[in-house]
PDB file of C-alpha atoms and ligand atoms in Angstrom:
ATOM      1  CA  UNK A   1       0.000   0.000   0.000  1.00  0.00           C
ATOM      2  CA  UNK A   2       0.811   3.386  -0.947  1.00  0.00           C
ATOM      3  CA  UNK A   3       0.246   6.276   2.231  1.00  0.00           C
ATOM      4  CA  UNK A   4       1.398  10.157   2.001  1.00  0.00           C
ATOM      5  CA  UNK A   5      -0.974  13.778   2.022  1.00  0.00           C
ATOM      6  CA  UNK A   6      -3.193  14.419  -0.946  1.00  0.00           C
ATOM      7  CA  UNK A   7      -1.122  16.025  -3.798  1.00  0.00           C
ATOM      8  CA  UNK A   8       2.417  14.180  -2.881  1.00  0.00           C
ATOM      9  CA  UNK A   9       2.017  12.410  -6.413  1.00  0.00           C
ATOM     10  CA  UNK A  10       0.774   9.030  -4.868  1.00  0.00           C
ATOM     11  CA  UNK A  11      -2.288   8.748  -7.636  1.00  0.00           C
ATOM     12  CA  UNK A  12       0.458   9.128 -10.295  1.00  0.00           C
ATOM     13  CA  UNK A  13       2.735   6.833  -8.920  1.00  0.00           C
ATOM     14  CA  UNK A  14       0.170   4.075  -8.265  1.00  0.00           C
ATOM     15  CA  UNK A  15      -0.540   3.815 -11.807  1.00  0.00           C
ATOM     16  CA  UNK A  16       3.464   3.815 -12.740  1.00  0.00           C
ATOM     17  CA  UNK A  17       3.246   1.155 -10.189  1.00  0.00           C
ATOM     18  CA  UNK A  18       1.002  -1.063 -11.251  1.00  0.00           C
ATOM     19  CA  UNK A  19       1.602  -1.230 -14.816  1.00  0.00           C
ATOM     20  CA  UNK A  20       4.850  -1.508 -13.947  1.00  0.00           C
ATOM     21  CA  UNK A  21       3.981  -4.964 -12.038  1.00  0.00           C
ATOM     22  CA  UNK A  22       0.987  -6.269 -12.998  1.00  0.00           C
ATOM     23  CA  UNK A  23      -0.997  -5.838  -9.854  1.00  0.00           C
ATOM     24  CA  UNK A  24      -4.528  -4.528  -8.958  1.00  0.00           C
ATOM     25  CA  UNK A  25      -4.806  -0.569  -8.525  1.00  0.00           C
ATOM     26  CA  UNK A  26      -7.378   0.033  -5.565  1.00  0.00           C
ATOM     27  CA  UNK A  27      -7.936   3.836  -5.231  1.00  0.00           C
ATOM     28  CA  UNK A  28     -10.472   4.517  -2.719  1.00  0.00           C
ATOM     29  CA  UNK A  29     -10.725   8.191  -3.973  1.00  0.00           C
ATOM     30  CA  UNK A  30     -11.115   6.598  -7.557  1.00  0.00           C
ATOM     31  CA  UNK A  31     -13.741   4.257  -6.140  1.00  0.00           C
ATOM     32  CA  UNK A  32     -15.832   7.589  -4.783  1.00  0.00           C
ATOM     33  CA  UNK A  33     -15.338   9.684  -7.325  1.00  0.00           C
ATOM     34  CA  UNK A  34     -16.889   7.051  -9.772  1.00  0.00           C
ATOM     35  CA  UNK A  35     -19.910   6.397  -7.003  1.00  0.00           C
ATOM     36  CA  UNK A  36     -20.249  10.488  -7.386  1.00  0.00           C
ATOM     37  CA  UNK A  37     -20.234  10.864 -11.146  1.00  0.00           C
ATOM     38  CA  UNK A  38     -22.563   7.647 -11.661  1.00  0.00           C
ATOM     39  CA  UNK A  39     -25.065   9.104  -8.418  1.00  0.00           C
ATOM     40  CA  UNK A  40     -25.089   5.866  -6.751  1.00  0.00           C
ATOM     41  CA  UNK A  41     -26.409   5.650  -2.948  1.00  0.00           C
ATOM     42  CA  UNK A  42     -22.789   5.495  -2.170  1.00  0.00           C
ATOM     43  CA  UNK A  43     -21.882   8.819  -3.846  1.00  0.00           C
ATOM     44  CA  UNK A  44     -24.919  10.890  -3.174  1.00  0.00           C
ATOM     45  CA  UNK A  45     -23.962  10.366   0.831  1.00  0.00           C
ATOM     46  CA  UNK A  46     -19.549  10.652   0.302  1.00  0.00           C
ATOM     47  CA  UNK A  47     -20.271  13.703  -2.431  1.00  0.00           C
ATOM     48  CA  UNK A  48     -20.413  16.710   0.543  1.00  0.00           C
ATOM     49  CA  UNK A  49     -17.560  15.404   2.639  1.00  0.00           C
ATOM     50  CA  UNK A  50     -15.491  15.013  -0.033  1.00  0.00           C
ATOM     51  CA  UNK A  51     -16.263  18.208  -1.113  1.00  0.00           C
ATOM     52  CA  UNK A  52     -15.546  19.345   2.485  1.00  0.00           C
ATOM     53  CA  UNK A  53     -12.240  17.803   2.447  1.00  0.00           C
ATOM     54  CA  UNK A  54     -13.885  15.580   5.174  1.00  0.00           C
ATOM     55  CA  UNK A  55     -13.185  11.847   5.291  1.00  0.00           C
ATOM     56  CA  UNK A  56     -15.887   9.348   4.388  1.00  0.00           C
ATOM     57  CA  UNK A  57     -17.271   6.811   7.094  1.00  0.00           C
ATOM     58  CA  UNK A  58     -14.824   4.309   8.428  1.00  0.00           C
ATOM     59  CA  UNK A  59     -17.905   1.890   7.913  1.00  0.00           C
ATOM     60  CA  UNK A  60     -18.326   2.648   4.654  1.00  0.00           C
ATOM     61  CA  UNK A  61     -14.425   2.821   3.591  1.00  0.00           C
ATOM     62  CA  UNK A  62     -14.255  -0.652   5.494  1.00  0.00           C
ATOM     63  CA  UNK A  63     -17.068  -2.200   3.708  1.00  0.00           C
ATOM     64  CA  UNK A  64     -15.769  -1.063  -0.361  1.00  0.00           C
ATOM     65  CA  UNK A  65     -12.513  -2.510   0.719  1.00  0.00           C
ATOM     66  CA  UNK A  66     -13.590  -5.672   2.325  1.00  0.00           C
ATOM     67  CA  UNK A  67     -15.582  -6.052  -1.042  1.00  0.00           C
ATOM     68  CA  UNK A  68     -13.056  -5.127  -3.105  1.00  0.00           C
ATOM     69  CA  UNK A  69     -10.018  -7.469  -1.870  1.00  0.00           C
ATOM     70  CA  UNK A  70     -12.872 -10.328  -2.147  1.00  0.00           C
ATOM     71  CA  UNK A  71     -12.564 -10.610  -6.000  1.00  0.00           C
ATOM     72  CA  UNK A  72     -10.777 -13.161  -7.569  1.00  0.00           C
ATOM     73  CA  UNK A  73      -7.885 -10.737  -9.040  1.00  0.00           C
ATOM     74  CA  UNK A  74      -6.542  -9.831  -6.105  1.00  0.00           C
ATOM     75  CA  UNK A  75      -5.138 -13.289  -5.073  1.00  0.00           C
ATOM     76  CA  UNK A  76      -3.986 -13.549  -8.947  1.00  0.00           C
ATOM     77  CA  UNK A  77      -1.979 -10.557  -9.386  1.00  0.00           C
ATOM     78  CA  UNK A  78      -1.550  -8.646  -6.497  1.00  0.00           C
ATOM     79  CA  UNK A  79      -2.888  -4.954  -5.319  1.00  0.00           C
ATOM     80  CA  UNK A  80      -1.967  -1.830  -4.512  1.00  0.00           C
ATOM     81  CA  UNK A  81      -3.842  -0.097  -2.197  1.00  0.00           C
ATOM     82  CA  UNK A  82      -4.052   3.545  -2.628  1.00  0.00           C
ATOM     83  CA  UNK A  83      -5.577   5.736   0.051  1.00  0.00           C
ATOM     84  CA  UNK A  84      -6.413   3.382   2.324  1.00  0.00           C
ATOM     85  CA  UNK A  85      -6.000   2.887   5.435  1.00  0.00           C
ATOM     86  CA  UNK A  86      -6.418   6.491   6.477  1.00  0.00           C
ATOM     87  CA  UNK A  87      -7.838   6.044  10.317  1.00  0.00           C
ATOM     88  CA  UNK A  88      -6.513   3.914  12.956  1.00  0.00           C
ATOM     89  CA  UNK A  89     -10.153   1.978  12.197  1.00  0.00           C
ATOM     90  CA  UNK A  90      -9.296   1.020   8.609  1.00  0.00           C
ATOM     91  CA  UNK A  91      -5.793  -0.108   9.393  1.00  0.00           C
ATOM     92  CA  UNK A  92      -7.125  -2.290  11.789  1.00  0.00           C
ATOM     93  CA  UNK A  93      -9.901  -3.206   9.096  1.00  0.00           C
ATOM     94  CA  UNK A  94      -7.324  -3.753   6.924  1.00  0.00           C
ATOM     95  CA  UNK A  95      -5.596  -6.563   9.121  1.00  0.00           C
ATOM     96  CA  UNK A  96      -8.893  -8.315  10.058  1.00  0.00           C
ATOM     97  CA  UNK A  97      -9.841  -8.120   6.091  1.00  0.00           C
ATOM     98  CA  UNK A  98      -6.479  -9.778   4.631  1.00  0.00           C
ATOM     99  CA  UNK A  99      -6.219 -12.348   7.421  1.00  0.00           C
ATOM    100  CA  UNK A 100      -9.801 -13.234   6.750  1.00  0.00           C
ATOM    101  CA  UNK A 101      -8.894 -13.768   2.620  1.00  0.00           C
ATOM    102  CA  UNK A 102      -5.329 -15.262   3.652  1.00  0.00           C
ATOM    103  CA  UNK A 103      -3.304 -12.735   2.335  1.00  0.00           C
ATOM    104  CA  UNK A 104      -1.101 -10.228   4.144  1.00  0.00           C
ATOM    105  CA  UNK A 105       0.515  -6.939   3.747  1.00  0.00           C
ATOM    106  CA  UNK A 106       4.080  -6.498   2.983  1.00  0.00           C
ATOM    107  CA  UNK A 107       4.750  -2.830   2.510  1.00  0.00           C
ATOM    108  CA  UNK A 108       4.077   0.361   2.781  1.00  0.00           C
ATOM    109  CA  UNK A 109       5.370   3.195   1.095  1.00  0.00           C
ATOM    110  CA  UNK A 110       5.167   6.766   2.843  1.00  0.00           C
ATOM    111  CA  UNK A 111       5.539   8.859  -0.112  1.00  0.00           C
ATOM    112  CA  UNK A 112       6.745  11.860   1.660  1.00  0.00           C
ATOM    113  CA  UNK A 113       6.071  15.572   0.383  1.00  0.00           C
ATOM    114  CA  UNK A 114       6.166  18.923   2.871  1.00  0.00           C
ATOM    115  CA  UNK A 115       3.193  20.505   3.569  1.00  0.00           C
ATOM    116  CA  UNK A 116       4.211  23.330   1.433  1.00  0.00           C
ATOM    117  CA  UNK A 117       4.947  21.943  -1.569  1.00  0.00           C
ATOM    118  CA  UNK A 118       2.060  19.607  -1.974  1.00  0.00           C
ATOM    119  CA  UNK A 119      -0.612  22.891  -0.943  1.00  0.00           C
ATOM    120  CA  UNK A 120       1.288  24.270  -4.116  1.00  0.00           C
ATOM    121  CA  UNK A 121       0.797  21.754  -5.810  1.00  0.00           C
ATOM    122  CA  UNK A 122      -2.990  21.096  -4.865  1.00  0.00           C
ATOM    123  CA  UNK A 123      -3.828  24.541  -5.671  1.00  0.00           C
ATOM    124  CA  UNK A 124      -2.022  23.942  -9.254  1.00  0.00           C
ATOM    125  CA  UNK A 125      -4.197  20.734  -9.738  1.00  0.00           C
ATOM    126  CA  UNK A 126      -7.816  22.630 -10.195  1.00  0.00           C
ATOM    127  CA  UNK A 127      -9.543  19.559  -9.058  1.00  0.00           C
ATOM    128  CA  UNK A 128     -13.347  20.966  -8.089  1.00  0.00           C
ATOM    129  CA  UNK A 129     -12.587  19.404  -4.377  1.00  0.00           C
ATOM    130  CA  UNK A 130      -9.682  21.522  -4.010  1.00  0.00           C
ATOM    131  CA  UNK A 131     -10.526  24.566  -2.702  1.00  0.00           C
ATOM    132  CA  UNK A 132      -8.419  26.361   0.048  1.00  0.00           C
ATOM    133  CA  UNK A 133     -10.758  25.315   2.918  1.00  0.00           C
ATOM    134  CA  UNK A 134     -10.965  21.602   1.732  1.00  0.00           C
ATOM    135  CA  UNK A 135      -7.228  21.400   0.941  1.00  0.00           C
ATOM    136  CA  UNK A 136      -6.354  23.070   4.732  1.00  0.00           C
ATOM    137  CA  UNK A 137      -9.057  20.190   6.190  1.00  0.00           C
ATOM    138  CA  UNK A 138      -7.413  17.685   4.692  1.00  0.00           C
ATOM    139  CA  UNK A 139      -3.818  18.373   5.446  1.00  0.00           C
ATOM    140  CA  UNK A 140      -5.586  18.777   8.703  1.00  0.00           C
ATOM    141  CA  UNK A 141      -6.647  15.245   8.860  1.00  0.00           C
ATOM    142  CA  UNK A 142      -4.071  13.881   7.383  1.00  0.00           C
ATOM    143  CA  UNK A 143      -1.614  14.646  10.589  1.00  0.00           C
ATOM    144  CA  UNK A 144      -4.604  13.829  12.584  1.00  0.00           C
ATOM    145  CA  UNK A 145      -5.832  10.867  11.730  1.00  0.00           C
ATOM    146  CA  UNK A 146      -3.366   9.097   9.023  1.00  0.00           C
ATOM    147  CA  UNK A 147       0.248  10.009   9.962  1.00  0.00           C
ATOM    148  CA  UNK A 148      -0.098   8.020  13.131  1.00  0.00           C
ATOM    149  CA  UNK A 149      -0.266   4.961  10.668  1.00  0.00           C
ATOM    150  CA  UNK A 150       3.113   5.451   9.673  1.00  0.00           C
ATOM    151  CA  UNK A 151       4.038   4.101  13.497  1.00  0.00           C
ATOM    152  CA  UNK A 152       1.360   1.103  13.284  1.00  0.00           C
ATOM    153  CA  UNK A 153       3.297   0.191   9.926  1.00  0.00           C
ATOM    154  CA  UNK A 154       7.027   0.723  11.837  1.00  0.00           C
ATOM    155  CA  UNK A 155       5.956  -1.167  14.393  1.00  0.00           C
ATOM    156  CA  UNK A 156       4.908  -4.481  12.203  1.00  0.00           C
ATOM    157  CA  UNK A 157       8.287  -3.352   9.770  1.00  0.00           C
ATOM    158  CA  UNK A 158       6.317  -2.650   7.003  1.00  0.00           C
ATOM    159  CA  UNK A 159       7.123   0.967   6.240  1.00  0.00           C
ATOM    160  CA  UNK A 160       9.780   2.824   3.523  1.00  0.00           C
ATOM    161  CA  UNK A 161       9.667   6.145   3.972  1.00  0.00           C
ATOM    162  CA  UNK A 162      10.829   7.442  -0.177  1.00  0.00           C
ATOM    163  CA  UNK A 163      11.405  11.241  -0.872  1.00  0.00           C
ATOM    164  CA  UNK A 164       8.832  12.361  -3.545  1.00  0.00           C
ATOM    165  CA  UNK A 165      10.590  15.347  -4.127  1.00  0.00           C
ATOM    166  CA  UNK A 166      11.717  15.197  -7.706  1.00  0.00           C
ATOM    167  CA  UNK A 167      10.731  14.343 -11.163  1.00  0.00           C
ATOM    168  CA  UNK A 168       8.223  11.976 -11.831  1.00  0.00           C
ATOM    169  CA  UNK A 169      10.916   9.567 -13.182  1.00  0.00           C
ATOM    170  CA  UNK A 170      13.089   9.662 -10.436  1.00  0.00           C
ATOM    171  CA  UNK A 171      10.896   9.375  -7.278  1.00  0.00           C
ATOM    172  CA  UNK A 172       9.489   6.166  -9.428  1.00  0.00           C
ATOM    173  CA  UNK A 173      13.103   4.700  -9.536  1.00  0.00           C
ATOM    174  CA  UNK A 174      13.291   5.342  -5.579  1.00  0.00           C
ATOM    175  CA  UNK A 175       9.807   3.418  -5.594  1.00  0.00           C
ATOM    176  CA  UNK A 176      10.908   0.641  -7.586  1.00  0.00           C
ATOM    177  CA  UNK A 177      14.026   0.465  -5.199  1.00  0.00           C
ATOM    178  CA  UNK A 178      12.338  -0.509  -2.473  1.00  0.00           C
ATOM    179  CA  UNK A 179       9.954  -2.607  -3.771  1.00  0.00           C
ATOM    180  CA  UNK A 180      12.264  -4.630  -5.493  1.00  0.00           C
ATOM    181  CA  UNK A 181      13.620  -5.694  -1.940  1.00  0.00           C
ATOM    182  CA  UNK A 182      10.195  -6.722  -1.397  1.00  0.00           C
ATOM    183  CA  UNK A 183       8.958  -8.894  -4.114  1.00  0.00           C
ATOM    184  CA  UNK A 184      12.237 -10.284  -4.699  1.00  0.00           C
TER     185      UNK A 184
HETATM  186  P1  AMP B   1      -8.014  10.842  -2.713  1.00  0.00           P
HETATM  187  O1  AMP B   1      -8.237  10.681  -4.173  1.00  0.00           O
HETATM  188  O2  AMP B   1      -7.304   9.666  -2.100  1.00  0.00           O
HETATM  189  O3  AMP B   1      -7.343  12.146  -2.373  1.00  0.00           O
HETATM  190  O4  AMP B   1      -9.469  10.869  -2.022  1.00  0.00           O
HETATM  191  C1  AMP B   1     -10.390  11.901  -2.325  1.00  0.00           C
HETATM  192  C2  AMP B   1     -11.397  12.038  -1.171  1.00  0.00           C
HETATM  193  O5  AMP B   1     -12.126  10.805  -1.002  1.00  0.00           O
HETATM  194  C3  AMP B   1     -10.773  12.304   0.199  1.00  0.00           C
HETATM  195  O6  AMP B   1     -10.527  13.679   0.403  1.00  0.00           O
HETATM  196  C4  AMP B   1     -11.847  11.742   1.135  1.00  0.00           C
HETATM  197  O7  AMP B   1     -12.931  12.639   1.254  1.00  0.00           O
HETATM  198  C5  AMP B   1     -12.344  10.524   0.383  1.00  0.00           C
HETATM  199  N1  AMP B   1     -11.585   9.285   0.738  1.00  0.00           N
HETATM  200  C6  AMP B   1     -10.765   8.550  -0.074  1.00  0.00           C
HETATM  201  N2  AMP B   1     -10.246   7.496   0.575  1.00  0.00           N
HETATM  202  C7  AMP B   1     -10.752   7.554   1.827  1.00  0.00           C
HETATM  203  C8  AMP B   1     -10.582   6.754   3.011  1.00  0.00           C
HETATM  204  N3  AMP B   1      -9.772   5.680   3.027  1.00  0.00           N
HETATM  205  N4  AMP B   1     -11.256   7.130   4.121  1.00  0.00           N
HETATM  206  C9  AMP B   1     -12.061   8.201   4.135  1.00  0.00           C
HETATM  207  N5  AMP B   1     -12.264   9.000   3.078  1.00  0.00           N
HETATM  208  C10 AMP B   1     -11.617   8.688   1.930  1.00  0.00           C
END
């Protein structure tokens, strides 16, 4: 799984990622966004928060995961989970969820960006969520509620902490670095 704050490149990456390898791309913010455009149940009730910068239910989040990491694909090629686990809740959803299929973790990857540059680089994006309040709320989050991950991952050593500053090109060579170790 992939973790760092919104606009450190990690959507970008992911894809580089997994056509690199092969594996499943889970983005829960890809997952949401679709819900919102196609004005399912499950986007009419995410649409405002996201649009807050707020974070969607850990009972929902839980729940498209769980479903997700059921399908047959996963166990095939592999996944990539992208913005998830967020909230102490969904890491430990996360656990219960793989243990349950019989798979397991084995990394994740703090892409790590300053708060500066990625509110630069959020503000350069234009996406309709970020606005200056929603892009403040969820920087405001993220050190709240999903940096404290980094230590849950540490403590089962599962984390690599990579430096996304730098082209696109190179922080994917870092990437592949340390995932090479892994899947060797
Ligand atoms: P992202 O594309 O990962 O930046 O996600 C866009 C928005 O979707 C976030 O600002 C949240 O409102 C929501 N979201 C995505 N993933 C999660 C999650 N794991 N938990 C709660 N909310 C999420």
């Amino acid at each position: 799984m992939i973790l760092g704050r919104q606009g450190s490149g990690k959507g970008t990456q992911s894809l580089r990622i997994a056509d690199a390898y092969g594996c499943v791309h889970v983005s829960t913010g890809d997952v949401l966004r679709a819900a919102v455009s196609e004005g399912t149940e499950l986007g009419l009730k995410a649409a405002a928060v996201m649009e807050s910068g707020g974070l969607v239910s850990d009972e929902i989040m839980n729940g498209i995961v769980a479903e997700r990491l059921a399908k047959p694909d996963i166990g095939e090629r592999g996944v990539l989970l992208d913005g998830f686990p967020r909230t102490a809740d969904q890491a430990d959803a996360l656990e219960r969820i793989l243990t349950d299929l019989g798979h397991s973790l084995s990394l994740a990857i703090n892409l790590d960006v300053p708060v500066d540059e990625v509110t630069d680089r959020m503000m350069a994006r234009g996406r309709s969520d970020d606005t200056e309040e929603a892009i403040r709320r969820r920087l405001q989050l993220y050190e709240e509620q999903t940096a404290p991950l980094l230590d849950w991952f540490e403590e089962r050593d599962l984390l690599a902490t990579i430096d996304g500053l730098g082209s696109e090109g190179v922080v994917f060579e870092r990437l592949r670095a340390v995932i090479a170790k892994c899947v060797a």
